[in-house]
Amino acid sequence: MTESQDTVLRVEGLSKSYGALRAVKDLSFTVHRGEVFGILGPNGAGKSTSLECILGTRKKDSGAVTILGMDPAKDRRRIFARAGVQFQDSAWQTGIRVTEICESTACLYSPVPEWRRLLKKFDLKKRENAEAAALSGGERQKLSILLACIHSPELVFLDELTAGLDPLARRDMWRFIKAIQEEGTAVVLTSHYMDEVETLCRRGLMIKEGSKVAEGSIQELIAAGNGKNLDESYVQIMEKK
Amino acid sequence: MKIQKFLTLARTEMKLSLRSFDMILFGILMPLAIVIVIGLIYGGERGAEAPGVLAQSFGAYLSIGICAVGLMGMPLTLADYRHKKVLKRLSVTPAHPGLLLGVQLFVQGLVALFSALLVVLAGFLFFGYRPAGSLPALVLAYFIVLLSIFSLGMIIASTAPDIKKAGLLCSIAYFPMLLFSGTTIPFHIFPGPVQKAAAVLPLSQGIKLLNGISLGEPLSAHLVRIAVLLGLAAVGAGISIKTFRWDME
């Protein structure tokens, strides 16, 4: 496999400012086919902003991004026919029911994917006729991840995938991420839960105040601090002045 | 496949629109109430020399629904979807802006059409009113007016950055047209200068067309008007697809 076929995401020199605040500074990294890649950092470090600039839902100031070999600014529809995204603040039309959301999302792809089995897989079958607004936080989170993966994407972006989930639901979600990874889907996730990152990711990077402070395999990230595990190293790296 | 996609989205959006009472009130019940009130006040009989009030402004009553749905319901629905980040979620799917706008046009257009049917029915059942002109010509004129007014609404729907500005733009488009185009107050009772100024409003031209056709004039008497309205529809559709905003930013 050549390098370009193996690369599903390439980010080079990505920067974004809001007025005087430099939210993302010169960020570069590469994600390969079939791997789970973590973007780690505390709240406000620029994880979501980076993700949105990569996806093209927010305008970047400078830098180059290639998703599945394409430019998100020009090939939006072709990219998202093959990639999926779960945003942190997903929301739905007032009064819409779970099956209606699934149906109207699935119909955007061709061929139209089979989504009923996913409802079972995510344990949402019993809530299929509920209004989205009536779901619990964890159920909403599961639904938005289900929708991001509804078309079996080659690459999926998950922003804070287990935010608001209880420990059991988190483990369910991890199992699901592992399962889609085994089927060959690459995953880019943002998180500040180190147990999650250690369980799921092969590689990752840490960002602090918009800048990359460490990158590599999980072992390399642990070694970048002086901790016994990722959690300790993360805290050391983030607290370092 | 494409049509399947369109119909799946349209079915969901139709259900959602029927679940909210706003559109039923402003788009359907209000035009119906106006035609009934006007009919009760003036009676519906069509005089041979001077057509009755109902007959003279019947096109206006047909267009109240178009206005309420096209300049309020549709743009506010899309502004709400932008505000709630529904459009942002759709921006990371293969959905084309034209598909989303087209689905809204179709669904909300059906609501407006239903309102027009009720107006026609009420005019006939309660006051024995029947449009004097050709029915196919009236239907055609109706759709021309619908497309041109909806295209204005679509520009607002595409470009309004947030729900407050959308509300403001909708009010700026809706209320002057409602007041000065002859929907509620008959156009001909305004003083001359006001009539001249109001004549530039697209709805004024639309209502002149609908009134003319329902009074028995042929479509050929309104060719310039029809061309302007269709031109507006095409320009509006083009602008709204080109400038479509997914997110507020």
PDB file of N, CA, C and O in Angstrom, chain A residues 53-121:
ATOM      1  N   CYS A  53     -12.269  23.029  11.952  1.00  0.00           N
ATOM      2  CA  CYS A  53     -11.469  23.590  10.856  1.00  0.00           C
ATOM      3  C   CYS A  53     -11.058  22.482   9.886  1.00  0.00           C
ATOM      4  O   CYS A  53     -10.978  22.691   8.685  1.00  0.00           O
ATOM      5  N   ILE A  54     -10.792  21.290  10.428  1.00  0.00           N
ATOM      6  CA  ILE A  54     -10.447  20.152   9.569  1.00  0.00           C
ATOM      7  C   ILE A  54     -11.635  19.789   8.685  1.00  0.00           C
ATOM      8  O   ILE A  54     -11.506  19.580   7.480  1.00  0.00           O
ATOM      9  N   LEU A  55     -12.815  19.758   9.277  1.00  0.00           N
ATOM     10  CA  LEU A  55     -14.012  19.344   8.537  1.00  0.00           C
ATOM     11  C   LEU A  55     -14.492  20.403   7.559  1.00  0.00           C
ATOM     12  O   LEU A  55     -15.268  20.117   6.653  1.00  0.00           O
ATOM     13  N   GLY A  56     -14.053  21.649   7.796  1.00  0.00           N
ATOM     14  CA  GLY A  56     -14.500  22.723   6.923  1.00  0.00           C
ATOM     15  C   GLY A  56     -15.798  23.367   7.389  1.00  0.00           C
ATOM     16  O   GLY A  56     -16.342  24.220   6.701  1.00  0.00           O
ATOM     17  N   THR A  57     -16.305  22.955   8.553  1.00  0.00           N
ATOM     18  CA  THR A  57     -17.510  23.603   9.068  1.00  0.00           C
ATOM     19  C   THR A  57     -17.150  24.955   9.686  1.00  0.00           C
ATOM     20  O   THR A  57     -18.024  25.751   9.997  1.00  0.00           O
ATOM     21  N   ARG A  58     -15.866  25.175   9.920  1.00  0.00           N
ATOM     22  CA  ARG A  58     -15.384  26.480  10.351  1.00  0.00           C
ATOM     23  C   ARG A  58     -14.219  26.838   9.442  1.00  0.00           C
ATOM     24  O   ARG A  58     -13.471  25.955   9.033  1.00  0.00           O
ATOM     25  N   LYS A  59     -14.092  28.110   9.114  1.00  0.00           N
ATOM     26  CA  LYS A  59     -13.019  28.527   8.190  1.00  0.00           C
ATOM     27  C   LYS A  59     -11.686  28.553   8.916  1.00  0.00           C
ATOM     28  O   LYS A  59     -11.564  29.174   9.960  1.00  0.00           O
ATOM     29  N   LYS A  60     -10.696  27.876   8.363  1.00  0.00           N
ATOM     30  CA  LYS A  60      -9.354  27.956   8.954  1.00  0.00           C
ATOM     31  C   LYS A  60      -8.668  29.203   8.435  1.00  0.00           C
ATOM     32  O   LYS A  60      -9.017  29.710   7.369  1.00  0.00           O
ATOM     33  N   ASP A  61      -7.665  29.717   9.208  1.00  0.00           N
ATOM     34  CA  ASP A  61      -6.918  30.882   8.734  1.00  0.00           C
ATOM     35  C   ASP A  61      -5.846  30.450   7.752  1.00  0.00           C
ATOM     36  O   ASP A  61      -5.612  31.090   6.746  1.00  0.00           O
ATOM     37  N   SER A  62      -5.153  29.345   8.083  1.00  0.00           N
ATOM     38  CA  SER A  62      -4.114  28.858   7.178  1.00  0.00           C
ATOM     39  C   SER A  62      -3.907  27.379   7.423  1.00  0.00           C
ATOM     40  O   SER A  62      -4.397  26.812   8.400  1.00  0.00           O
ATOM     41  N   GLY A  63      -3.181  26.741   6.507  1.00  0.00           N
ATOM     42  CA  GLY A  63      -2.928  25.314   6.624  1.00  0.00           C
ATOM     43  C   GLY A  63      -3.633  24.551   5.528  1.00  0.00           C
ATOM     44  O   GLY A  63      -4.447  25.111   4.788  1.00  0.00           O
ATOM     45  N   ALA A  64      -3.287  23.263   5.424  1.00  0.00           N
ATOM     46  CA  ALA A  64      -3.880  22.421   4.390  1.00  0.00           C
ATOM     47  C   ALA A  64      -4.447  21.158   5.025  1.00  0.00           C
ATOM     48  O   ALA A  64      -3.857  20.599   5.944  1.00  0.00           O
ATOM     49  N   VAL A  65      -5.643  20.750   4.558  1.00  0.00           N
ATOM     50  CA  VAL A  65      -6.289  19.552   5.085  1.00  0.00           C
ATOM     51  C   VAL A  65      -6.707  18.669   3.910  1.00  0.00           C
ATOM     52  O   VAL A  65      -7.247  19.166   2.916  1.00  0.00           O
ATOM     53  N   THR A  66      -6.425  17.381   4.008  1.00  0.00           N
ATOM     54  CA  THR A  66      -6.900  16.434   3.008  1.00  0.00           C
ATOM     55  C   THR A  66      -7.628  15.305   3.730  1.00  0.00           C
ATOM     56  O   THR A  66      -7.050  14.660   4.605  1.00  0.00           O
ATOM     57  N   ILE A  67      -8.899  15.094   3.384  1.00  0.00           N
ATOM     58  CA  ILE A  67      -9.673  13.995   3.966  1.00  0.00           C
ATOM     59  C   ILE A  67      -9.947  12.987   2.856  1.00  0.00           C
ATOM     60  O   ILE A  67     -10.523  13.355   1.829  1.00  0.00           O
ATOM     61  N   LEU A  68      -9.519  11.758   3.043  1.00  0.00           N
ATOM     62  CA  LEU A  68      -9.681  10.705   2.034  1.00  0.00           C
ATOM     63  C   LEU A  68      -9.187  11.193   0.665  1.00  0.00           C
ATOM     64  O   LEU A  68      -9.790  10.920  -0.375  1.00  0.00           O
ATOM     65  N   GLY A  69      -8.091  11.957   0.699  1.00  0.00           N
ATOM     66  CA  GLY A  69      -7.473  12.440  -0.537  1.00  0.00           C
ATOM     67  C   GLY A  69      -8.150  13.653  -1.149  1.00  0.00           C
ATOM     68  O   GLY A  69      -7.787  14.080  -2.239  1.00  0.00           O
ATOM     69  N   MET A  70      -9.153  14.214  -0.449  1.00  0.00           N
ATOM     70  CA  MET A  70      -9.902  15.335  -1.036  1.00  0.00           C
ATOM     71  C   MET A  70      -9.853  16.574  -0.137  1.00  0.00           C
ATOM     72  O   MET A  70      -9.578  16.477   1.052  1.00  0.00           O
ATOM     73  N   ASP A  71     -10.145  17.712  -0.746  1.00  0.00           N
ATOM     74  CA  ASP A  71     -10.135  18.987  -0.032  1.00  0.00           C
ATOM     75  C   ASP A  71     -11.541  19.285   0.497  1.00  0.00           C
ATOM     76  O   ASP A  71     -12.478  19.416  -0.292  1.00  0.00           O
ATOM     77  N   PRO A  72     -11.704  19.384   1.817  1.00  0.00           N
ATOM     78  CA  PRO A  72     -13.059  19.583   2.364  1.00  0.00           C
ATOM     79  C   PRO A  72     -13.745  20.856   1.866  1.00  0.00           C
ATOM     80  O   PRO A  72     -14.976  20.907   1.820  1.00  0.00           O
ATOM     81  N   ALA A  73     -12.970  21.862   1.481  1.00  0.00           N
ATOM     82  CA  ALA A  73     -13.601  23.102   1.011  1.00  0.00           C
ATOM     83  C   ALA A  73     -14.234  22.898  -0.369  1.00  0.00           C
ATOM     84  O   ALA A  73     -15.171  23.593  -0.727  1.00  0.00           O
ATOM     85  N   LYS A  74     -13.702  21.943  -1.140  1.00  0.00           N
ATOM     86  CA  LYS A  74     -14.203  21.773  -2.513  1.00  0.00           C
ATOM     87  C   LYS A  74     -15.065  20.533  -2.674  1.00  0.00           C
ATOM     88  O   LYS A  74     -15.969  20.512  -3.503  1.00  0.00           O
ATOM     89  N   ASP A  75     -14.758  19.488  -1.902  1.00  0.00           N
ATOM     90  CA  ASP A  75     -15.403  18.198  -2.144  1.00  0.00           C
ATOM     91  C   ASP A  75     -16.301  17.763  -0.994  1.00  0.00           C
ATOM     92  O   ASP A  75     -16.375  16.578  -0.677  1.00  0.00           O
ATOM     93  N   ARG A  76     -16.979  18.731  -0.384  1.00  0.00           N
ATOM     94  CA  ARG A  76     -17.778  18.416   0.799  1.00  0.00           C
ATOM     95  C   ARG A  76     -18.651  17.184   0.617  1.00  0.00           C
ATOM     96  O   ARG A  76     -18.612  16.259   1.416  1.00  0.00           O
ATOM     97  N   ARG A  77     -19.445  17.157  -0.446  1.00  0.00           N
ATOM     98  CA  ARG A  77     -20.414  16.073  -0.585  1.00  0.00           C
ATOM     99  C   ARG A  77     -19.749  14.733  -0.836  1.00  0.00           C
ATOM    100  O   ARG A  77     -20.215  13.701  -0.357  1.00  0.00           O
ATOM    101  N   ARG A  78     -18.660  14.741  -1.615  1.00  0.00           N
ATOM    102  CA  ARG A  78     -17.984  13.468  -1.886  1.00  0.00           C
ATOM    103  C   ARG A  78     -17.284  12.940  -0.640  1.00  0.00           C
ATOM    104  O   ARG A  78     -17.271  11.741  -0.379  1.00  0.00           O
ATOM    105  N   ILE A  79     -16.716  13.840   0.157  1.00  0.00           N
ATOM    106  CA  ILE A  79     -16.056  13.406   1.391  1.00  0.00           C
ATOM    107  C   ILE A  79     -17.067  12.794   2.352  1.00  0.00           C
ATOM    108  O   ILE A  79     -16.878  11.686   2.865  1.00  0.00           O
ATOM    109  N   PHE A  80     -18.177  13.486   2.562  1.00  0.00           N
ATOM    110  CA  PHE A  80     -19.096  13.021   3.596  1.00  0.00           C
ATOM    111  C   PHE A  80     -20.024  11.899   3.127  1.00  0.00           C
ATOM    112  O   PHE A  80     -20.812  11.376   3.911  1.00  0.00           O
ATOM    113  N   ALA A  81     -19.901  11.527   1.859  1.00  0.00           N
ATOM    114  CA  ALA A  81     -20.516  10.266   1.434  1.00  0.00           C
ATOM    115  C   ALA A  81     -19.719   9.099   2.014  1.00  0.00           C
ATOM    116  O   ALA A  81     -20.232   7.993   2.175  1.00  0.00           O
ATOM    117  N   ARG A  82     -18.447   9.349   2.346  1.00  0.00           N
ATOM    118  CA  ARG A  82     -17.565   8.271   2.821  1.00  0.00           C
ATOM    119  C   ARG A  82     -17.048   8.488   4.238  1.00  0.00           C
ATOM    120  O   ARG A  82     -16.403   7.606   4.805  1.00  0.00           O
ATOM    121  N   ALA A  83     -17.285   9.667   4.802  1.00  0.00           N
ATOM    122  CA  ALA A  83     -16.840   9.949   6.171  1.00  0.00           C
ATOM    123  C   ALA A  83     -18.048  10.342   7.013  1.00  0.00           C
ATOM    124  O   ALA A  83     -19.050  10.813   6.472  1.00  0.00           O
ATOM    125  N   GLY A  84     -17.951  10.143   8.319  1.00  0.00           N
ATOM    126  CA  GLY A  84     -19.063  10.498   9.207  1.00  0.00           C
ATOM    127  C   GLY A  84     -18.566  11.382  10.342  1.00  0.00           C
ATOM    128  O   GLY A  84     -17.386  11.353  10.692  1.00  0.00           O
ATOM    129  N   VAL A  85     -19.474  12.170  10.914  1.00  0.00           N
ATOM    130  CA  VAL A  85     -19.096  13.103  11.973  1.00  0.00           C
ATOM    131  C   VAL A  85     -20.139  13.117  13.085  1.00  0.00           C
ATOM    132  O   VAL A  85     -21.338  13.158  12.805  1.00  0.00           O
ATOM    133  N   GLN A  86     -19.665  13.063  14.320  1.00  0.00           N
ATOM    134  CA  GLN A  86     -20.551  13.296  15.457  1.00  0.00           C
ATOM    135  C   GLN A  86     -20.064  14.563  16.140  1.00  0.00           C
ATOM    136  O   GLN A  86     -18.929  14.636  16.601  1.00  0.00           O
ATOM    137  N   PHE A  87     -20.922  15.585  16.166  1.00  0.00           N
ATOM    138  CA  PHE A  87     -20.550  16.823  16.850  1.00  0.00           C
ATOM    139  C   PHE A  87     -20.946  16.732  18.315  1.00  0.00           C
ATOM    140  O   PHE A  87     -21.858  15.997  18.689  1.00  0.00           O
ATOM    141  N   GLN A  88     -20.271  17.582  19.101  1.00  0.00           N
ATOM    142  CA  GLN A  88     -20.570  17.616  20.527  1.00  0.00           C
ATOM    143  C   GLN A  88     -21.986  18.135  20.781  1.00  0.00           C
ATOM    144  O   GLN A  88     -22.646  17.700  21.708  1.00  0.00           O
ATOM    145  N   ASP A  89     -22.418  19.066  19.933  1.00  0.00           N
ATOM    146  CA  ASP A  89     -23.690  19.730  20.206  1.00  0.00           C
ATOM    147  C   ASP A  89     -24.753  19.337  19.181  1.00  0.00           C
ATOM    148  O   ASP A  89     -25.447  20.180  18.647  1.00  0.00           O
ATOM    149  N   SER A  90     -24.831  18.050  18.895  1.00  0.00           N
ATOM    150  CA  SER A  90     -25.832  17.605  17.922  1.00  0.00           C
ATOM    151  C   SER A  90     -27.233  17.929  18.391  1.00  0.00           C
ATOM    152  O   SER A  90     -27.527  17.848  19.576  1.00  0.00           O
ATOM    153  N   ALA A  91     -28.079  18.291  17.439  1.00  0.00           N
ATOM    154  CA  ALA A  91     -29.458  18.577  17.808  1.00  0.00           C
ATOM    155  C   ALA A  91     -30.364  18.265  16.639  1.00  0.00           C
ATOM    156  O   ALA A  91     -29.903  18.118  15.512  1.00  0.00           O
ATOM    157  N   TRP A  92     -31.637  18.167  16.934  1.00  0.00           N
ATOM    158  CA  TRP A  92     -32.572  17.741  15.914  1.00  0.00           C
ATOM    159  C   TRP A  92     -33.776  18.655  15.857  1.00  0.00           C
ATOM    160  O   TRP A  92     -34.006  19.455  16.749  1.00  0.00           O
ATOM    161  N   GLN A  93     -34.556  18.472  14.820  1.00  0.00           N
ATOM    162  CA  GLN A  93     -35.768  19.262  14.647  1.00  0.00           C
ATOM    163  C   GLN A  93     -36.715  19.043  15.834  1.00  0.00           C
ATOM    164  O   GLN A  93     -36.817  17.927  16.343  1.00  0.00           O
ATOM    165  N   THR A  94     -37.417  20.103  16.232  1.00  0.00           N
ATOM    166  CA  THR A  94     -38.379  20.001  17.324  1.00  0.00           C
ATOM    167  C   THR A  94     -39.432  18.946  16.983  1.00  0.00           C
ATOM    168  O   THR A  94     -39.980  18.956  15.887  1.00  0.00           O
ATOM    169  N   GLY A  95     -39.668  18.053  17.925  1.00  0.00           N
ATOM    170  CA  GLY A  95     -40.759  17.088  17.760  1.00  0.00           C
ATOM    171  C   GLY A  95     -40.404  15.859  16.943  1.00  0.00           C
ATOM    172  O   GLY A  95     -41.225  14.961  16.788  1.00  0.00           O
ATOM    173  N   ILE A  96     -39.175  15.767  16.435  1.00  0.00           N
ATOM    174  CA  ILE A  96     -38.833  14.627  15.572  1.00  0.00           C
ATOM    175  C   ILE A  96     -38.587  13.366  16.417  1.00  0.00           C
ATOM    176  O   ILE A  96     -38.122  13.449  17.558  1.00  0.00           O
ATOM    177  N   ARG A  97     -38.988  12.218  15.872  1.00  0.00           N
ATOM    178  CA  ARG A  97     -38.827  10.948  16.593  1.00  0.00           C
ATOM    179  C   ARG A  97     -37.581  10.209  16.114  1.00  0.00           C
ATOM    180  O   ARG A  97     -37.072  10.476  15.026  1.00  0.00           O
ATOM    181  N   VAL A  98     -37.142   9.254  16.921  1.00  0.00           N
ATOM    182  CA  VAL A  98     -35.888   8.551  16.636  1.00  0.00           C
ATOM    183  C   VAL A  98     -35.897   7.903  15.251  1.00  0.00           C
ATOM    184  O   VAL A  98     -34.963   8.092  14.464  1.00  0.00           O
ATOM    185  N   THR A  99     -36.961   7.178  14.928  1.00  0.00           N
ATOM    186  CA  THR A  99     -36.986   6.516  13.615  1.00  0.00           C
ATOM    187  C   THR A  99     -36.984   7.541  12.486  1.00  0.00           C
ATOM    188  O   THR A  99     -36.370   7.311  11.438  1.00  0.00           O
ATOM    189  N   GLU A 100     -37.643   8.669  12.711  1.00  0.00           N
ATOM    190  CA  GLU A 100     -37.683   9.697  11.657  1.00  0.00           C
ATOM    191  C   GLU A 100     -36.301  10.288  11.405  1.00  0.00           C
ATOM    192  O   GLU A 100     -35.935  10.565  10.257  1.00  0.00           O
ATOM    193  N   ILE A 101     -35.541  10.470  12.489  1.00  0.00           N
ATOM    194  CA  ILE A 101     -34.173  10.991  12.319  1.00  0.00           C
ATOM    195  C   ILE A 101     -33.338   9.989  11.533  1.00  0.00           C
ATOM    196  O   ILE A 101     -32.623  10.352  10.596  1.00  0.00           O
ATOM    197  N   CYS A 102     -33.444   8.712  11.926  1.00  0.00           N
ATOM    198  CA  CYS A 102     -32.636   7.677  11.259  1.00  0.00           C
ATOM    199  C   CYS A 102     -32.996   7.590   9.781  1.00  0.00           C
ATOM    200  O   CYS A 102     -32.122   7.581   8.911  1.00  0.00           O
ATOM    201  N   GLU A 103     -34.297   7.551   9.521  1.00  0.00           N
ATOM    202  CA  GLU A 103     -34.780   7.429   8.154  1.00  0.00           C
ATOM    203  C   GLU A 103     -34.327   8.610   7.297  1.00  0.00           C
ATOM    204  O   GLU A 103     -33.829   8.433   6.183  1.00  0.00           O
ATOM    205  N   SER A 104     -34.479   9.835   7.840  1.00  0.00           N
ATOM    206  CA  SER A 104     -34.162  11.001   7.009  1.00  0.00           C
ATOM    207  C   SER A 104     -32.659  11.212   6.904  1.00  0.00           C
ATOM    208  O   SER A 104     -32.208  11.923   6.008  1.00  0.00           O
ATOM    209  N   THR A 105     -31.879  10.627   7.808  1.00  0.00           N
ATOM    210  CA  THR A 105     -30.420  10.696   7.648  1.00  0.00           C
ATOM    211  C   THR A 105     -29.963   9.629   6.656  1.00  0.00           C
ATOM    212  O   THR A 105     -29.168   9.904   5.755  1.00  0.00           O
ATOM    213  N   ALA A 106     -30.490   8.415   6.824  1.00  0.00           N
ATOM    214  CA  ALA A 106     -30.070   7.304   5.957  1.00  0.00           C
ATOM    215  C   ALA A 106     -30.350   7.594   4.484  1.00  0.00           C
ATOM    216  O   ALA A 106     -29.553   7.253   3.607  1.00  0.00           O
ATOM    217  N   CYS A 107     -31.476   8.267   4.219  1.00  0.00           N
ATOM    218  CA  CYS A 107     -31.870   8.477   2.825  1.00  0.00           C
ATOM    219  C   CYS A 107     -30.927   9.416   2.085  1.00  0.00           C
ATOM    220  O   CYS A 107     -30.973   9.517   0.858  1.00  0.00           O
ATOM    221  N   LEU A 108     -30.034  10.093   2.825  1.00  0.00           N
ATOM    222  CA  LEU A 108     -29.098  11.010   2.164  1.00  0.00           C
ATOM    223  C   LEU A 108     -27.964  10.269   1.467  1.00  0.00           C
ATOM    224  O   LEU A 108     -27.246  10.835   0.649  1.00  0.00           O
ATOM    225  N   TYR A 109     -27.794   8.982   1.817  1.00  0.00           N
ATOM    226  CA  TYR A 109     -26.684   8.215   1.254  1.00  0.00           C
ATOM    227  C   TYR A 109     -27.200   7.254   0.192  1.00  0.00           C
ATOM    228  O   TYR A 109     -28.346   6.817   0.240  1.00  0.00           O
ATOM    229  N   SER A 110     -26.308   6.947  -0.759  1.00  0.00           N
ATOM    230  CA  SER A 110     -26.709   5.923  -1.707  1.00  0.00           C
ATOM    231  C   SER A 110     -25.583   4.887  -1.843  1.00  0.00           C
ATOM    232  O   SER A 110     -24.426   5.272  -1.977  1.00  0.00           O
ATOM    233  N   PRO A 111     -25.908   3.575  -1.768  1.00  0.00           N
ATOM    234  CA  PRO A 111     -27.249   3.074  -1.494  1.00  0.00           C
ATOM    235  C   PRO A 111     -27.696   3.417  -0.069  1.00  0.00           C
ATOM    236  O   PRO A 111     -26.863   3.621   0.799  1.00  0.00           O
ATOM    237  N   VAL A 112     -29.025   3.479   0.124  1.00  0.00           N
ATOM    238  CA  VAL A 112     -29.557   3.816   1.450  1.00  0.00           C
ATOM    239  C   VAL A 112     -29.185   2.706   2.436  1.00  0.00           C
ATOM    240  O   VAL A 112     -29.508   1.545   2.228  1.00  0.00           O
ATOM    241  N   PRO A 113     -28.435   3.058   3.512  1.00  0.00           N
ATOM    242  CA  PRO A 113     -27.993   2.016   4.438  1.00  0.00           C
ATOM    243  C   PRO A 113     -29.127   1.452   5.297  1.00  0.00           C
ATOM    244  O   PRO A 113     -30.138   2.117   5.524  1.00  0.00           O
ATOM    245  N   GLU A 114     -28.920   0.214   5.745  1.00  0.00           N
ATOM    246  CA  GLU A 114     -29.858  -0.458   6.649  1.00  0.00           C
ATOM    247  C   GLU A 114     -29.539   0.059   8.055  1.00  0.00           C
ATOM    248  O   GLU A 114     -28.461  -0.170   8.564  1.00  0.00           O
ATOM    249  N   TRP A 115     -30.481   0.746   8.685  1.00  0.00           N
ATOM    250  CA  TRP A 115     -30.148   1.340   9.985  1.00  0.00           C
ATOM    251  C   TRP A 115     -30.836   0.650  11.151  1.00  0.00           C
ATOM    252  O   TRP A 115     -30.507   0.874  12.310  1.00  0.00           O
ATOM    253  N   ARG A 116     -31.813  -0.236  10.876  1.00  0.00           N
ATOM    254  CA  ARG A 116     -32.565  -0.822  12.001  1.00  0.00           C
ATOM    255  C   ARG A 116     -31.681  -1.692  12.891  1.00  0.00           C
ATOM    256  O   ARG A 116     -31.839  -1.704  14.115  1.00  0.00           O
ATOM    257  N   ARG A 117     -30.712  -2.378  12.240  1.00  0.00           N
ATOM    258  CA  ARG A 117     -29.836  -3.240  13.052  1.00  0.00           C
ATOM    259  C   ARG A 117     -28.975  -2.374  13.984  1.00  0.00           C
ATOM    260  O   ARG A 117     -28.603  -2.796  15.081  1.00  0.00           O
ATOM    261  N   LEU A 118     -28.662  -1.142  13.552  1.00  0.00           N
ATOM    262  CA  LEU A 118     -27.867  -0.253  14.409  1.00  0.00           C
ATOM    263  C   LEU A 118     -28.652   0.169  15.655  1.00  0.00           C
ATOM    264  O   LEU A 118     -28.081   0.318  16.728  1.00  0.00           O
ATOM    265  N   LEU A 119     -29.974   0.355  15.489  1.00  0.00           N
ATOM    266  CA  LEU A 119     -30.798   0.699  16.653  1.00  0.00           C
ATOM    267  C   LEU A 119     -30.672  -0.383  17.720  1.00  0.00           C
ATOM    268  O   LEU A 119     -30.577  -0.095  18.911  1.00  0.00           O
ATOM    269  N   LYS A 120     -30.664  -1.643  17.277  1.00  0.00           N
ATOM    270  CA  LYS A 120     -30.506  -2.755  18.228  1.00  0.00           C
ATOM    271  C   LYS A 120     -29.117  -2.727  18.839  1.00  0.00           C
ATOM    272  O   LYS A 120     -28.955  -2.852  20.053  1.00  0.00           O
ATOM    273  N   LYS A 121     -28.128  -2.549  17.974  1.00  0.00           N
ATOM    274  CA  LYS A 121     -26.735  -2.559  18.417  1.00  0.00           C
ATOM    275  C   LYS A 121     -26.496  -1.484  19.472  1.00  0.00           C
ATOM    276  O   LYS A 121     -25.726  -1.673  20.410  1.00  0.00           O
TER     277      LYS A 121
END
